[in-house]
Coordinates of C-alpha atoms in Angstrom, one line a residue:
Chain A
X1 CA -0.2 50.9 75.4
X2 CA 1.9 53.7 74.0
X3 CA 4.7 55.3 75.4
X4 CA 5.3 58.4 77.3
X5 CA 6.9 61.6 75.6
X6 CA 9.5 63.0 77.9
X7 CA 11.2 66.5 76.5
X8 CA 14.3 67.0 78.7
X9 CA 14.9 71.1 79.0
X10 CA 16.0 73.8 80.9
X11 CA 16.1 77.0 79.8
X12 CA 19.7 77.7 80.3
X13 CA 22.4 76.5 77.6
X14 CA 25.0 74.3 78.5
X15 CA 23.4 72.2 81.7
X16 CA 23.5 69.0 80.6
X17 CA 20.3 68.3 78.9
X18 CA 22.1 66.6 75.9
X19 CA 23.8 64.4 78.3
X20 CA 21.2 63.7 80.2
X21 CA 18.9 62.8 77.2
X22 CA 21.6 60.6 75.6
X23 CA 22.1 58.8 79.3
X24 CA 18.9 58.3 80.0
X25 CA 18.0 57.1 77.0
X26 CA 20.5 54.6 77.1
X27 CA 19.7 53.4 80.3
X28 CA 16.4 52.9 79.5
X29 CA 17.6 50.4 76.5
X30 CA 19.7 48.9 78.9
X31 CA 16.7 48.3 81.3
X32 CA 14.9 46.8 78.1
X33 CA 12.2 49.3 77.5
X34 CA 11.9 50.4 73.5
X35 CA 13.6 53.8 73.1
X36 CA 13.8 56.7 70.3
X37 CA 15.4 59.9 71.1
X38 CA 14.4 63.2 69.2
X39 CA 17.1 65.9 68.3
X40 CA 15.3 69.2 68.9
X41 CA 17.7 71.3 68.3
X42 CA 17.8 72.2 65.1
X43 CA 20.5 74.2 63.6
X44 CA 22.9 73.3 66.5
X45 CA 22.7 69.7 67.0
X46 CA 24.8 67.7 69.6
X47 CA 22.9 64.5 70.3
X48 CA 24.4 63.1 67.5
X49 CA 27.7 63.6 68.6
X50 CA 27.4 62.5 72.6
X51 CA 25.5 58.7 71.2
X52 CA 28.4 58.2 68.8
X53 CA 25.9 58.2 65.2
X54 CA 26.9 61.2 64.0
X55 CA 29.0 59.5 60.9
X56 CA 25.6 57.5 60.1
X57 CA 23.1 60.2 59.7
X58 CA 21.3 60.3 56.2
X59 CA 18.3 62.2 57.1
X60 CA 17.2 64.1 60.1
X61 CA 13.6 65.4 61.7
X62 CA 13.3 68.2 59.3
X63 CA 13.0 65.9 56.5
X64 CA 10.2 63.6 58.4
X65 CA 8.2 66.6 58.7
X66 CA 8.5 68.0 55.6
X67 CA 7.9 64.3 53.9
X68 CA 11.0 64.1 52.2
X69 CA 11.7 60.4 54.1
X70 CA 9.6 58.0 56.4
X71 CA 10.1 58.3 59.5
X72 CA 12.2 54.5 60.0
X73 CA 14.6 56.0 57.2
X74 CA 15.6 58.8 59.4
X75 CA 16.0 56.3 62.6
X76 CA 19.6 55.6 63.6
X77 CA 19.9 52.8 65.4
X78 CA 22.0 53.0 68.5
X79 CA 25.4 50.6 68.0
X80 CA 25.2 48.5 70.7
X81 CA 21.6 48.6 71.7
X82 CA 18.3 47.3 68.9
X83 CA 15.8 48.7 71.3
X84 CA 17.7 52.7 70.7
X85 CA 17.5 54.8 68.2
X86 CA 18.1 58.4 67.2
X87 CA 16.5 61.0 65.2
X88 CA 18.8 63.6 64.4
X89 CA 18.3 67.2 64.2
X90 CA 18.9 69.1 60.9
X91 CA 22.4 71.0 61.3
X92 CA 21.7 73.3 58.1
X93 CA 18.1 74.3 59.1
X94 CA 17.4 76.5 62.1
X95 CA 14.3 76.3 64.4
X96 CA 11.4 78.0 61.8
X97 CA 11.6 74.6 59.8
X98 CA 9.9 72.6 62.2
X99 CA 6.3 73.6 63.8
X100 CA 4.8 72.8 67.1
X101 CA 2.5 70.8 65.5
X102 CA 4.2 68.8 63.1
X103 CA 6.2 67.8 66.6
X104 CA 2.7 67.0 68.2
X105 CA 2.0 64.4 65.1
X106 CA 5.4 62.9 64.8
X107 CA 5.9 61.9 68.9
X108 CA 2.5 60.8 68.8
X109 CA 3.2 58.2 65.9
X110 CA 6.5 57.5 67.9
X111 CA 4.5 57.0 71.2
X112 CA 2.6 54.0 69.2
X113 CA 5.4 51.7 68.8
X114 CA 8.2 53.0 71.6
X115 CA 8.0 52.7 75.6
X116 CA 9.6 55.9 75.3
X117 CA 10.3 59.2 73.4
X118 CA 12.8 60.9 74.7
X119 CA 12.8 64.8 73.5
X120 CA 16.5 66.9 73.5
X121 CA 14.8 70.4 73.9
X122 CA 17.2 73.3 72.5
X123 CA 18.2 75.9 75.1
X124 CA 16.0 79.4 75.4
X125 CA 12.5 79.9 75.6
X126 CA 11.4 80.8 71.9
X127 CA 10.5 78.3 68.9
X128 CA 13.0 75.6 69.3
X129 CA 11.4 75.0 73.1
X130 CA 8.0 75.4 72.0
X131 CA 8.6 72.8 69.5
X132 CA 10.3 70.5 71.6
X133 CA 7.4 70.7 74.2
X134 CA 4.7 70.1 71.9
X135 CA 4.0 66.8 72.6
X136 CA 5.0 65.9 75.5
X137 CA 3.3 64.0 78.5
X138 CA 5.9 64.8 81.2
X139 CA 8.8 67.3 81.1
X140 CA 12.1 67.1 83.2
X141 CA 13.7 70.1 83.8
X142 CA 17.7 69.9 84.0
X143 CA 19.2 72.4 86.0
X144 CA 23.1 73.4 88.1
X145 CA 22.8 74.3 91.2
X146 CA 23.8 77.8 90.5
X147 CA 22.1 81.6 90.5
X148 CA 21.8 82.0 86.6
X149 CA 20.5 78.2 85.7
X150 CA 17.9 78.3 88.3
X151 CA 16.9 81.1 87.4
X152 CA 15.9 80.2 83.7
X153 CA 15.0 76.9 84.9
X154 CA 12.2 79.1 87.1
X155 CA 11.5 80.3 84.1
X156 CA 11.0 77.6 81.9
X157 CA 9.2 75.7 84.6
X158 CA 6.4 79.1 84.5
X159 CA 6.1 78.4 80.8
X160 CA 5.7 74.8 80.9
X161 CA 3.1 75.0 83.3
X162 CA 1.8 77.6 81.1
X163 CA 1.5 75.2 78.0
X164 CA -0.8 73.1 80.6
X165 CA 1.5 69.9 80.7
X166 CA 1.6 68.6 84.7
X167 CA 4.3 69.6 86.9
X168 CA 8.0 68.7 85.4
X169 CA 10.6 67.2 87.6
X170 CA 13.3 68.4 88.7
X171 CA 17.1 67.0 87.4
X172 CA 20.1 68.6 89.2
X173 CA 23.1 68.3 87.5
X174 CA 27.0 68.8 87.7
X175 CA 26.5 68.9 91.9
X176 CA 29.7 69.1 93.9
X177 CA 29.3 68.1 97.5
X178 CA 32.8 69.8 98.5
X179 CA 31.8 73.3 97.4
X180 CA 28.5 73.0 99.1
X181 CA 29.8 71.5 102.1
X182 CA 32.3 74.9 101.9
X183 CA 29.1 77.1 101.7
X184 CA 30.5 78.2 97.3
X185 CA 27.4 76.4 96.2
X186 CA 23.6 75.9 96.9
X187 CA 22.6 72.5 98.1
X188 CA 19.4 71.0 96.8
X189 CA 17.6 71.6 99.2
X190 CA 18.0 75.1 98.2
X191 CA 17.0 74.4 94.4
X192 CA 13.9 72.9 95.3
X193 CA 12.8 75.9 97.3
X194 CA 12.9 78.3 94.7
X195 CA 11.5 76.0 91.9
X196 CA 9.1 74.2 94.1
X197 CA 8.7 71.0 91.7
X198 CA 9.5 67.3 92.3
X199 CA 13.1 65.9 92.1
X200 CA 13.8 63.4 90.0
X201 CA 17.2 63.2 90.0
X202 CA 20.7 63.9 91.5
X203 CA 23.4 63.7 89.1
X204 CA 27.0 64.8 90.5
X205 CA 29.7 66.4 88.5
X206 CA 31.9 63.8 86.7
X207 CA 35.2 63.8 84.9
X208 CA 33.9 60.7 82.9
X209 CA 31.3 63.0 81.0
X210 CA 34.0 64.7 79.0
X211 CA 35.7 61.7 78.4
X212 CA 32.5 59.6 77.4
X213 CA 31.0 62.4 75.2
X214 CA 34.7 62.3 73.4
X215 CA 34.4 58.5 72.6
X216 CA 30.4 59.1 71.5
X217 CA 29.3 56.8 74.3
X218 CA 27.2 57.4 76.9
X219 CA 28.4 57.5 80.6
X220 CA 25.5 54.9 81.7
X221 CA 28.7 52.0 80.5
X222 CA 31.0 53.3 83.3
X223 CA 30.3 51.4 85.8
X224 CA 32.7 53.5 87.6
X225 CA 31.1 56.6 86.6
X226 CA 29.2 58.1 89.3
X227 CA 26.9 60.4 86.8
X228 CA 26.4 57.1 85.4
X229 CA 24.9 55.7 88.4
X230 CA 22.4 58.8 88.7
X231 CA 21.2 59.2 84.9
X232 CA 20.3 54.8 85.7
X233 CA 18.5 56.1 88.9
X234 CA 16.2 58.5 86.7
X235 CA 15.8 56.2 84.2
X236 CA 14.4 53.5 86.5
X237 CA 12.2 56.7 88.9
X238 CA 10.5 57.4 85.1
X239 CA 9.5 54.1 85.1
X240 CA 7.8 54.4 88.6
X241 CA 10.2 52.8 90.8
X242 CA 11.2 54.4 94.5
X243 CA 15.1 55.1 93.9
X244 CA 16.1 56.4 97.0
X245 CA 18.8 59.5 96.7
X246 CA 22.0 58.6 97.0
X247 CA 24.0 61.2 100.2
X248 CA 26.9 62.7 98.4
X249 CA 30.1 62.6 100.3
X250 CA 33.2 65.2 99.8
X251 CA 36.0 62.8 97.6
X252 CA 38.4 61.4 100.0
X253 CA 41.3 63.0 101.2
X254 CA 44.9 63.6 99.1
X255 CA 47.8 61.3 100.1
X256 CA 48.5 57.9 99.6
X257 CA 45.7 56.6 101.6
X258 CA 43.4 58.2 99.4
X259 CA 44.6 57.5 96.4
X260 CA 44.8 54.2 96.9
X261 CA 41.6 53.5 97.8
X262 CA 40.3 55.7 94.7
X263 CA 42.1 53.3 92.1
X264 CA 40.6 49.9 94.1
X265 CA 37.4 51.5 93.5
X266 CA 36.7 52.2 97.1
X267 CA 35.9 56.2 96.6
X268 CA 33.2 57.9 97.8
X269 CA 32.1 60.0 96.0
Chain B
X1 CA -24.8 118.1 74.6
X2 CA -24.6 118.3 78.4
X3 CA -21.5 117.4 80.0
X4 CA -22.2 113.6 80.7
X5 CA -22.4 112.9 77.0
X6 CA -19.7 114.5 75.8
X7 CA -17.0 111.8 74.2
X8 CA -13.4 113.7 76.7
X9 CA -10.1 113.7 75.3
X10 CA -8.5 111.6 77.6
X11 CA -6.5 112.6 80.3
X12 CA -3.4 110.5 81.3
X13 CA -2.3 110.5 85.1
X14 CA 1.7 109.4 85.4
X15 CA 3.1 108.3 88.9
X16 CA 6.6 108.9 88.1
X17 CA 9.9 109.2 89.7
X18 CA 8.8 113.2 89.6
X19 CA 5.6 112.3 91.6
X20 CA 1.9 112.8 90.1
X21 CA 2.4 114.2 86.2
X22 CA -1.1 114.6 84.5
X23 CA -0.2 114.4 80.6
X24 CA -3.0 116.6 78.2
X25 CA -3.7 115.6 75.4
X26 CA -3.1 116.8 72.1
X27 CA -6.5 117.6 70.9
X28 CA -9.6 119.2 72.2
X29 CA -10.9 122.3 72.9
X30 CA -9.8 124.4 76.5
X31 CA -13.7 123.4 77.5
X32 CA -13.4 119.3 77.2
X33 CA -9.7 119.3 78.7
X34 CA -11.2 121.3 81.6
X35 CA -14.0 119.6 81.9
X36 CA -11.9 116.0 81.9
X37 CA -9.6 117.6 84.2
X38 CA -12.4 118.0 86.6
X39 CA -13.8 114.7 86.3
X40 CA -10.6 112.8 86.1
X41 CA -10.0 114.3 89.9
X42 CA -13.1 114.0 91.4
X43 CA -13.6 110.7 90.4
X44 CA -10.4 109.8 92.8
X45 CA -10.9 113.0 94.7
X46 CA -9.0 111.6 98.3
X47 CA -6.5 110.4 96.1
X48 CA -5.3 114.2 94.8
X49 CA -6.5 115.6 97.9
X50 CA -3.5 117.9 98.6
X51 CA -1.3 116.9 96.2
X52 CA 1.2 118.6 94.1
X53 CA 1.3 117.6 90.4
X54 CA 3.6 118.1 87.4
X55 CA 0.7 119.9 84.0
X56 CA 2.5 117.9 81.1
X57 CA 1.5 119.7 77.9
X58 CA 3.3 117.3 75.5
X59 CA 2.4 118.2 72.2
X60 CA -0.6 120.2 73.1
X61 CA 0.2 124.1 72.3
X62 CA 0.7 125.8 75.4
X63 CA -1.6 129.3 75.8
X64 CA -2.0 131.2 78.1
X65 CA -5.4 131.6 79.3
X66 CA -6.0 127.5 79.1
X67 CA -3.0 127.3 81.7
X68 CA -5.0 129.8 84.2
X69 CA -8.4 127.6 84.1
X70 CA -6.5 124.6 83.8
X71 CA -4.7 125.6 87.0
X72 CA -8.0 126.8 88.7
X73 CA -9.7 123.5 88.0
X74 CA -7.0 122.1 89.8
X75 CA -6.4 124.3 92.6
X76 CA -10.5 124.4 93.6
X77 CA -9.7 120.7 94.7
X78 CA -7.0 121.4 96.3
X79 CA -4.3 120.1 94.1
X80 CA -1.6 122.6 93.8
X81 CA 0.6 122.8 90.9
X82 CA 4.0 122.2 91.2
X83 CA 5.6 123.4 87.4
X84 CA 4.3 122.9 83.7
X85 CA 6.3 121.1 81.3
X86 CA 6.1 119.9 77.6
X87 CA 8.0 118.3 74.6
X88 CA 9.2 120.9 71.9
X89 CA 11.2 124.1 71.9
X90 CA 8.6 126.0 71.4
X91 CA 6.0 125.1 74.4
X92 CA 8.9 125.0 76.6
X93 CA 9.7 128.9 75.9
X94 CA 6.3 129.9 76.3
X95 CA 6.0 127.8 79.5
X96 CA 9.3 129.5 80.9
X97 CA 7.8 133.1 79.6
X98 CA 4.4 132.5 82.2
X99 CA 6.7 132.1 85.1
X100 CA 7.2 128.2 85.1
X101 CA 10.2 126.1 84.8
X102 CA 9.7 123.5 82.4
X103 CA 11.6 119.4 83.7
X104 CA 14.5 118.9 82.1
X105 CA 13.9 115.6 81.7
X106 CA 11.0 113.5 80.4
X107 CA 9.0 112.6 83.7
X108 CA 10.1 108.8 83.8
X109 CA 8.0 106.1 84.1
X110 CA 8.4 104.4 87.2
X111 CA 10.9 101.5 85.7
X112 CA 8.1 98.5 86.4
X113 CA 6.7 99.8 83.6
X114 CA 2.9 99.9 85.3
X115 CA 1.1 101.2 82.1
X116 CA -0.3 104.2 81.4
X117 CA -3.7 104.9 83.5
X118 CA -6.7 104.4 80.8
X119 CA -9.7 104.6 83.5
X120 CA -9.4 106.1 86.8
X121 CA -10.4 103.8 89.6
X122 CA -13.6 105.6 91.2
X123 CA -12.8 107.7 94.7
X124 CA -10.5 105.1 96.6
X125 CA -9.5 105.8 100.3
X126 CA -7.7 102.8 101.1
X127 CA -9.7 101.0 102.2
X128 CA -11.9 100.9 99.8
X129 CA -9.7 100.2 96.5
X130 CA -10.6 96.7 94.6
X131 CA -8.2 94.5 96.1
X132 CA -6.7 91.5 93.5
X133 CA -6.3 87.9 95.2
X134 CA -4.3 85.6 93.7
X135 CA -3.3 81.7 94.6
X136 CA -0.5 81.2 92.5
X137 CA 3.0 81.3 92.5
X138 CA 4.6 84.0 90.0
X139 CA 7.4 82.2 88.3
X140 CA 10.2 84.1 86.4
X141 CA 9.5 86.5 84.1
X142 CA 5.7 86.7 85.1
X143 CA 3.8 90.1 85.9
X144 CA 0.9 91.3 87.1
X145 CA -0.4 95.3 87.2
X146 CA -3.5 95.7 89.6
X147 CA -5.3 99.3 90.6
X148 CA -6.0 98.4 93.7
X149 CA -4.6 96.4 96.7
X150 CA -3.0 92.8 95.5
X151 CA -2.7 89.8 97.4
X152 CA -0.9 86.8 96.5
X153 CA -0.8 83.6 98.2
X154 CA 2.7 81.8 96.8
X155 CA 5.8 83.1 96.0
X156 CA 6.9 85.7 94.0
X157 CA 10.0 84.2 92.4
X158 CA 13.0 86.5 91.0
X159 CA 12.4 87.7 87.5
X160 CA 8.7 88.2 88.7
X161 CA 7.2 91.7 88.8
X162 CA 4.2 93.0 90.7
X163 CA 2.9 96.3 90.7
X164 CA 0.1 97.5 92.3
X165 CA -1.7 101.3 93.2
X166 CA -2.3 100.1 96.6
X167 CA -0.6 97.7 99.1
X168 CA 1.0 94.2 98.0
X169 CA 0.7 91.6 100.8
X170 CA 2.8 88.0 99.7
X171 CA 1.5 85.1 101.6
X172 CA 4.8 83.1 100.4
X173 CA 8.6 84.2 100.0
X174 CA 8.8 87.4 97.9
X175 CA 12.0 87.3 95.9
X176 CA 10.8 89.0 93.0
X177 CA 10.4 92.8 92.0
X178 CA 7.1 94.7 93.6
X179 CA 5.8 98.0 93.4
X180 CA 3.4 99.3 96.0
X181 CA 1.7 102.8 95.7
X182 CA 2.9 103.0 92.2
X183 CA 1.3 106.0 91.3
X184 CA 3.0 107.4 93.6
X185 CA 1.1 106.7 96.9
X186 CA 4.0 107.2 99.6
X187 CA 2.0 105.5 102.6
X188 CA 1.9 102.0 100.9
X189 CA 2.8 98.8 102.5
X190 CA 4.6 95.6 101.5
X191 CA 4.2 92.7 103.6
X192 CA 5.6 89.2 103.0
X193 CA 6.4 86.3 105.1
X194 CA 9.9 85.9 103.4
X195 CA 11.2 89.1 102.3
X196 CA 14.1 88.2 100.1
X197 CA 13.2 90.6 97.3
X198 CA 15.6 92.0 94.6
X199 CA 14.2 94.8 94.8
X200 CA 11.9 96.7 96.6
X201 CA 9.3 99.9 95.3
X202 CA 6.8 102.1 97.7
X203 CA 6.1 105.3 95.5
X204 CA 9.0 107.1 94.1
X205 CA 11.1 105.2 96.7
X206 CA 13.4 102.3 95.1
X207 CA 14.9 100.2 97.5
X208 CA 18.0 97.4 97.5
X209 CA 17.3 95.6 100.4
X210 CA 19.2 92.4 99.3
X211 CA 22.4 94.1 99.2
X212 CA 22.8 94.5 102.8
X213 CA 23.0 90.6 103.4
X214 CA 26.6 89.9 101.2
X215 CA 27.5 87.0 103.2
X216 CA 24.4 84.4 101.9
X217 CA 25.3 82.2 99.4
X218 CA 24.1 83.7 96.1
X219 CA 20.7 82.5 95.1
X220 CA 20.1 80.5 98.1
X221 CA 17.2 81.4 100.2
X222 CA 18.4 84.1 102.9
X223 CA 18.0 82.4 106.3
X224 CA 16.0 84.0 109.4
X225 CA 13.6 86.5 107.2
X226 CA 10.7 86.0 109.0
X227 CA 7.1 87.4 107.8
X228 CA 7.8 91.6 107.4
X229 CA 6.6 94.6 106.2
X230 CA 7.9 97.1 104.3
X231 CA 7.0 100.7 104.1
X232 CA 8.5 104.3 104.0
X233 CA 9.3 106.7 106.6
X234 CA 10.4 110.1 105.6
X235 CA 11.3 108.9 102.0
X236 CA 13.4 105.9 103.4
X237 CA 12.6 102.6 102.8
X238 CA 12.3 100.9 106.3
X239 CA 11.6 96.6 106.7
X240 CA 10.0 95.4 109.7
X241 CA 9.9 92.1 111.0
X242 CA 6.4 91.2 112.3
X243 CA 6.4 89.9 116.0
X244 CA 2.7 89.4 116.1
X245 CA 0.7 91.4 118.4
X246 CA 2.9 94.5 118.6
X247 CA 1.7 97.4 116.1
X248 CA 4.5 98.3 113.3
X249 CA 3.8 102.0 113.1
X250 CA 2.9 102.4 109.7
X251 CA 1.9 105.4 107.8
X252 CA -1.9 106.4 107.4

């Protein structure tokens, strides 16, 4: 049976669709399903970087379509997982050297032989998306829960729906209970009733991204990583399973008590 | 050729933040532009009925003796006209030198950028204008332009624009941009049953309601807008909740 193409986008830059691509991906692997993730973004590639495979790259996804390589010759296979791989985007290139078609062919030949094809959409709404779009069966959308994000993310969702793919889903990311629990941030409730599509996922904001990204490895390893937890919980609701959504508590309070129970691993966060 | 076949140059009617401004064109003789003139306002006769309307000349040379018929075509249906203006130096003195003061600006478009009338919808009391229905929800950066009444079941999401000649009724959460009456028909209403819009347009009137709610969290839905309607009275821009059953006075 083949495998679903997922593109992972959201309109606005810097929301955490590289993460979430790179995590997700990785969870997948680690829940045994067959995995390749596409670099859309060409010109400005990251995915690379955040899965560690960056020092291995000897050809990317502009030189599959343009026949230069096979597509196995531009797979870079993940370090720790056989099931993963990457194909990198084209860092000297820019978004003209790939068309929405050529996209269309190469997911489909993926689709034959992976459980999943997981797409890293660039940020904006002009040829990079469209590309990155082209073939997919199901798109998540990956947005904070904040005025300017959900805005593109309202209008991404228009154009996806648009392009006559079903309904994406609905990721948000870098959520900070405290701040909504102070009123300084909408809860997402609040998301979901100006976007009006299915969640699919919670994921909170997490010091162990930065520090993850840093090392090239995603945050899925960190067991202690509460982002971690989330990006597994998406990875197993794409597979079809009912993962209930974790209630997001405040961090505990300062003092002793507190920090104390934070290093035994007792925080709630 | 009798007057049915005759190809018109086209007239152009503006609603603008100047009110009605009917734009001549360039070319044709005084006899078509009179004769479009006339047929341009009797085809939406209750629509001029008693208005006051800015003669645009543009780039058409400015005489005389056109000006005169011109402006009895329009005051034998009761349209009374308000000044004469055109691009060019040289119009603009001649329009000064019969007795007119010519805008000193370029009439504006209204900003929703509601294109430029090609056909004249036939003669519309309200009731009567072709009325749009929808079943969709307008996401960001979506638009719609209808000459008539529009009505949209889902929500008009910020970054959306509507703009319509006639009323807009929203049966969702209107958080978008709308422009009712937009060619400048005063008496138009909006109605929505969450009326959270960035901004709001009746006619010439341009309206801010969300800045009078600061304290909301930015981008979250305001709380306790129930279903309203929005319309003008005396120029200002007044929002009414709907209590069901008791009349909102609105403007005929």
């Amino acid at each position: 049976m083949a495998g679903q193409i997922v593109t992972i986008t959201s309109g606005k830059g810097g929301v955490g669709k590289t993460t979430t691509t790179a995590n997700i991906g990785t969870a997948l692997a680690m829940q045994n399903r067959n995995v390749v993730l596409i670099d859309a973004d060409i010109g400005l590639r990251n995915l690379d970087i955040v899965m560690g495979l960056e020092n291995r790259i000897v050809y990317d996804l502009v030189d599959v379509v343009e026949g230069h390589c096979r597509v196995r010759q531009a797979m870079i296979r993940d370090k720790r997982f056989p099931n993963l791989a990457l194909i990198p985007a084209a860092q000297t290139r820019d978004k003209d050297a790939v068309s929405p078609e050529q996209m269309i062919e190469l997911t489909r030949e993926l689709a034959e032989q992976h459980d999943f094809v997981l797409i890293d959409s660039p940020a904006g709404i002009e040829q990079g998306f469209r590309n990155a779009i082209a073939g997919a069966h199901r798109v998540l959308v990956v947005t904070t829960p904040e005025v300017s994000a959900v805005r593109d993310a309202d209008r991404i969702i228009g154009l996806v729906e648009a392009a006559e793919i079903p309904p994406p889903q609905l990721i948000v990311n870098r959520f900070r209970p405290e701040m909504v629990r102070r009123g300084d941030m909408m809860d997402v409730p609040d998301v979901e009733e100006i976007l009006a599509i299915a969640l699919i996922g919670i994921v909170p904001e997490d010091q162990s991204i930065i520090t993850s990204t840093n090392r090239g490895e995603a945050a899925v390893f960190d067991l202690y990583s509460p982002a971690g937890r989330s990006f597994k919980d998406i990875a197993r609701r794409l597979q079809g399973e009912d993962v209930p959504f974790p209630v997001f508590e405040a961090p505990p309070p300062p003092g002793m008590m507190g920090r104390l129970m934070k290093a035994l691993g007792f925080a709630r966060v | 050729m009798n007057e049915a076949q005759m190809v018109l140059p086209r007239i152009v009617v503006r609603g603008t933040r100047d009110g009605l401004v009917i734009v001549l064109p360039e070319r044709g003789t005084t006899r078509e532009v009179a004769i479009s003139l006339a047929q341009r306002v009797a085809s939406a006769q209750d629509f001029f009925n008693g208005a006051d309307v800015v003669l645009d000349y543009g780039t058409r040379v400015v005489a005389a003796d056109e000006l005169t018929i011109l402006k009895q075509v329009l005051e034998q249906r009761g349209i009374s006209l308000r000044t004469v203006t055109a691009t060019g130096f040289e119009s603009r003195s001649m329009i000064r030198s019969l007795g007119y003061s010519p805008l000193s600006a370029m009439p504006q478009p209204p900003q929703s950028g509601a294109p430029e009338l090609v056909q004249y919808a036939p003669a519309a009391p309200r009731d009567e204008l072709p009325v749009r229905y929808v079943r969709r929800t307008f996401r960001s950066g979506m638009s719609l332009h209808h000459p008539g009444h529009l009505a949209v079941v889902g929500d008009v999401n910020a970054g959306a624009e509507l703009t319509a000649w006639g009323d807009i009724l929203v049966f969702g959460a209107l958080r978008g941009v709308v422009h009712a009456g937009v060619l400048g028909d005063t008496a138009a209403i909006v109605a929505a049953l969450v009326m959270t819009p960035t901004q709001l347009r009746i006619g010439n009137v341009y309206g801010r309601p969300a800045e009078a709610h600061p304290d909301e969290v930015p981008g979250a839905p305001t709380m306790g807008e129930g279903p309203s309607i929005a319309h003008l009275d005396g120029g200002e821009l007044i929002i009414a909740p709907w209590y069901g059953g008791r009349d909102v006075p609105l403007p005929h």
